[in-house]
Amino acid sequence: MSSNISNTGGHSTVSSGGLPSRRNTELAMLVFAVLIPVFAYANVGLAVNDELPSGMLGYGLGLGLLAGVGHLVVRRWAPYADPLLLPLATLLNGFGLVLIWRLDQSERLHQRAEDLFGAFSPDAPGQLMYSAIGIALFVGVLLLLKDHRVLQRYTYISMVAALVLLVLPVFFKPVNGARIWINIAGFTIQPAEFAKIIIAVFFAGYLMVKRDALALASRRFMGMYLPRGRDLGPIFVIWALSLMILVFETDLGTSLLFFGLFVIMLYVATERTSWIVFGLVLSAVGAVAVASFEPHVQDRVQAWLHPFAEETMAQSDQVAQALWAFGSGGVLGTGLGQGNSDLIGFAANSDFILATVGEELGLTGMMALLLIYGLIVERGVRISLAARDPFGKLLAIGLSGAFGLQVFVVAGGVMGLIPLTGMTMPFLAYGGSSVIANWALVGILMRISDTARRPAPAPAPSPDAEMTQVVRP
Amino acid sequence: MSELTLTVMRLGFLAVLWLFVIVSVQVIRSDLFGTRVTQRAARREGQRPQQRQQQRRQPQESRRGRGGRNAPTKLVVSEGSLTGTTVALQGQTITLGRAHDSTIVLDDDYASSRHARIYPDRDGRWIVEDLGSTNGTYLGRNRLTTPTPIPPSEPIRIGKTVIELRK
């Protein structure tokens, strides 16, 4: 009988789930992903103006064109890339455009802008332009970056570049209490969005070289692996840097993203749980210490702990309005274009765009949206698992980790789980830097997955083979 | 626009959004359910039914051969550091020893790394065989020299460990 078992077990093959390029799947999903925002657009138009919006055809074609260009480039230059990333990103971007356009229709926001600035300017056309630039960068990454391992050469250059990008905003005027923007030739750029990609490249390159020293040279203590004192150096340096960002730029989001990304990548590189414990302890200590003396951070913490208190409301009622929006949305939402999330006022279409989703689509829509973000992160982790080189693995984990952290930081801030930070929801929120940087991020992930899933090339014919393999009579 | 239309659109949009999520998950289901294992024999059309029949017949035969209701169904460790461990007997060979790939890994200084094995013979009786261990395997009070059928509720002693076959 035991021979029977080995008989059935021995004659089986394990396939890795199909190596077809799956570009047609991507195309089908992409069509779906373009149609959903068009549906949303029609829905908003019918609800707000009682008619189908005039720009519907143009908007649908524009989004379809952008997605189509992206798809054709992927088909030609990255045929084995992941089939899901492009549709997911397209859906989020398109849906974000609809939400921004919907907030552009709001009477309250018109009134508010006229009171404050004298004139109202819609944000949706700008966002469409940024999306186009984002797709262009996505295409550029796929065209120019033939192999992600090239990035490994720029490990330390990218460290310097990232530091410069993170430090730059200190020299510019603070906007709304946080120094996270720089102003070049009339364009406002949020350098942290780009820094997050570049810093992931640095961490991946650095940890690939140092992971053995960090993982193996450790003592066991109370069930945890304690690293040696000198190996703790890097994590303390990064911690100090992220605290400095918090103090000088008063930007909790970037600081959290920067440090969290390092801890995630350190954990993945070394497989030591102790890094997570260290990271959590250090970030808690740092956050409490800074919050105790930095007034801007204190304000944010107060607004988080007591959103409905009188002092908070006197300063800004944004957080309270966002919570009301989520509450009045309920399970199924009020329907697109029929909520009052424009009461949030300032930053309703950027930092607080999730409140509009929460009110108009309810918990059901919110869950679907968060799942879509989750799927993007899942694809990133999956790409990391499939990648064959350690640098690609770490880079994919770093990029998807940064993406996931950003979603957590923003969603947590708007929903009142953590203090609010000055970051934007990737793809969804209004903001050029964010959309452009995240399209580049998706581009790099696509490149890594193309390299990982591409079938290995046939071995090059050896010039000596003919001489040694001739059968002589 | 009428209330009804808007309600239908609202629910419709949520449904479409979820449909997208579900279809996305369908696209990557090969990731969720792991790698696909295909039987090589199954590809050859002619042999497929035959093999299936064989597999189906197999448990019936073995039950009959093992002596019906009197056959032991589990192996229980009754003394030693693994006391309480049970292993279901399903026709597979059980190896005992300190080696890590043994079915029952003995944490016992008196056991050899590949100490003994227990397997069913053609009639379905369970046989214990010493694999040349240093300290020997005892069935009851006798040291084993040849593969021996295990009588019901007779203890097998290896170092400090005692195991029994039970129904």
XYZ file of C-alpha atoms in Angstrom, chain A residues 252-415:
164
model
C 4.167 63.720 11.248
C 3.282 61.806 8.089
C 6.653 61.967 6.364
C 8.408 61.235 9.618
C 6.269 58.167 10.248
C 6.608 56.985 6.660
C 10.368 57.404 6.678
C 10.952 55.517 9.938
C 8.253 52.905 9.368
C 9.655 52.085 5.958
C 13.082 51.477 7.437
C 11.712 49.196 10.152
C 9.635 47.200 7.632
C 12.589 46.704 5.327
C 14.901 45.868 8.217
C 12.451 43.230 9.382
C 12.085 41.728 5.915
C 15.841 41.726 5.332
C 16.798 40.122 8.631
C 13.678 38.148 9.662
C 14.148 39.355 13.236
C 10.995 40.311 15.124
C 13.072 42.341 17.559
C 13.405 45.128 14.967
C 9.643 45.614 14.958
C 9.619 45.826 18.754
C 12.532 48.285 18.690
C 10.841 50.320 15.983
C 7.539 50.563 17.819
C 9.235 51.512 21.092
C 11.452 54.092 19.437
C 8.635 55.700 17.464
C 6.422 55.837 20.540
C 9.213 57.463 22.578
C 9.984 59.904 19.780
C 6.369 60.855 19.145
C 5.662 61.475 22.824
C 8.882 63.464 23.281
C 8.247 65.710 20.284
C 4.567 66.137 21.078
C 5.503 67.432 24.514
C 7.270 70.531 23.218
C 6.273 71.173 19.598
C 3.096 73.335 19.532
C 2.008 72.366 15.988
C 2.181 68.665 16.842
C 0.385 69.347 20.120
C -2.453 70.981 18.220
C -2.786 67.959 15.997
C -2.844 65.615 18.989
C -5.465 67.769 20.698
C -7.610 67.740 17.549
C -7.270 63.967 17.450
C -8.128 63.360 21.123
C -10.900 65.934 21.402
C -12.242 66.619 17.898
C -15.494 68.108 19.216
C -13.989 70.209 22.027
C -14.601 73.946 21.897
C -10.926 74.923 21.580
C -10.442 72.491 18.704
C -13.546 73.639 16.864
C -12.471 77.268 17.276
C -9.218 76.507 15.484
C -10.466 74.139 12.822
C -13.505 71.911 12.603
C -12.089 69.739 9.811
C -11.600 66.572 11.858
C -15.028 66.916 13.449
C -16.665 67.477 10.053
C -14.868 64.453 8.633
C -16.137 62.296 11.482
C -19.678 63.632 10.946
C -19.349 62.795 7.258
C -18.410 59.203 8.030
C -21.240 58.964 10.519
C -23.919 60.346 8.223
C -22.765 58.042 5.423
C -23.805 54.963 7.373
C -23.569 51.567 5.738
C -24.699 52.316 2.194
C -23.895 56.040 1.948
C -25.957 58.969 0.734
C -25.090 58.444 -2.921
C -22.515 60.222 -5.043
C -23.036 63.980 -5.159
C -25.638 63.916 -2.395
C -23.516 64.221 0.730
C -22.383 67.263 2.673
C -18.710 66.433 2.952
C -17.917 69.835 1.401
C -18.577 71.240 4.885
C -14.989 70.215 5.641
C -13.963 73.225 3.610
C -10.218 73.478 3.353
C -8.462 70.377 1.946
C -11.777 68.603 1.331
C -10.454 67.267 -1.958
C -6.925 66.444 -0.835
C -6.219 65.280 2.721
C -9.882 64.689 3.531
C -11.073 63.136 0.299
C -11.772 59.871 2.123
C -14.493 61.619 4.099
C -16.373 62.198 0.839
C -16.034 58.513 0.010
C -17.173 57.583 3.494
C -20.242 59.809 3.326
C -21.381 59.228 -0.235
C -20.533 55.539 -0.599
C -20.834 54.569 3.052
C -19.007 51.788 4.805
C -19.630 49.441 1.871
C -17.859 51.649 -0.636
C -15.130 52.525 1.821
C -14.340 48.861 2.392
C -14.179 48.224 -1.354
C -11.828 51.176 -1.774
C -9.559 50.060 1.053
C -9.544 46.555 -0.431
C -8.368 48.029 -3.730
C -5.510 49.707 -1.892
C -4.881 46.452 -0.091
C -4.736 44.606 -3.409
C -2.075 47.002 -4.683
C 0.005 46.318 -1.567
C -0.655 42.589 -1.949
C 0.580 42.677 -5.538
C 3.712 44.447 -4.311
C 4.375 41.781 -1.685
C 3.673 39.095 -4.246
C 6.135 40.685 -6.680
C 8.672 40.749 -3.897
C 8.153 37.029 -3.294
C 8.503 36.270 -6.979
C 11.590 38.418 -7.537
C 14.752 36.403 -7.866
C 17.350 38.938 -6.768
C 17.545 40.195 -3.176
C 17.671 43.834 -4.261
C 14.447 43.468 -6.248
C 12.790 41.690 -3.332
C 13.690 44.423 -0.877
C 12.808 47.219 -3.281
C 9.380 45.753 -4.033
C 8.666 45.306 -0.322
C 9.907 48.810 0.371
C 7.746 50.436 -2.300
C 4.604 48.524 -1.398
C 5.336 49.084 2.283
C 5.646 52.826 1.710
C 2.381 52.777 -0.240
C 0.597 50.813 2.465
C 1.986 53.010 5.246
C 0.846 56.116 3.426
C -2.667 54.729 3.043
C -2.691 53.822 6.724
C -1.385 57.198 7.858
C -3.917 59.150 5.783
C -6.932 56.907 6.355
C -6.092 56.600 10.052
C -5.754 60.362 10.329
C -9.058 61.140 8.631
C -10.942 58.467 10.569
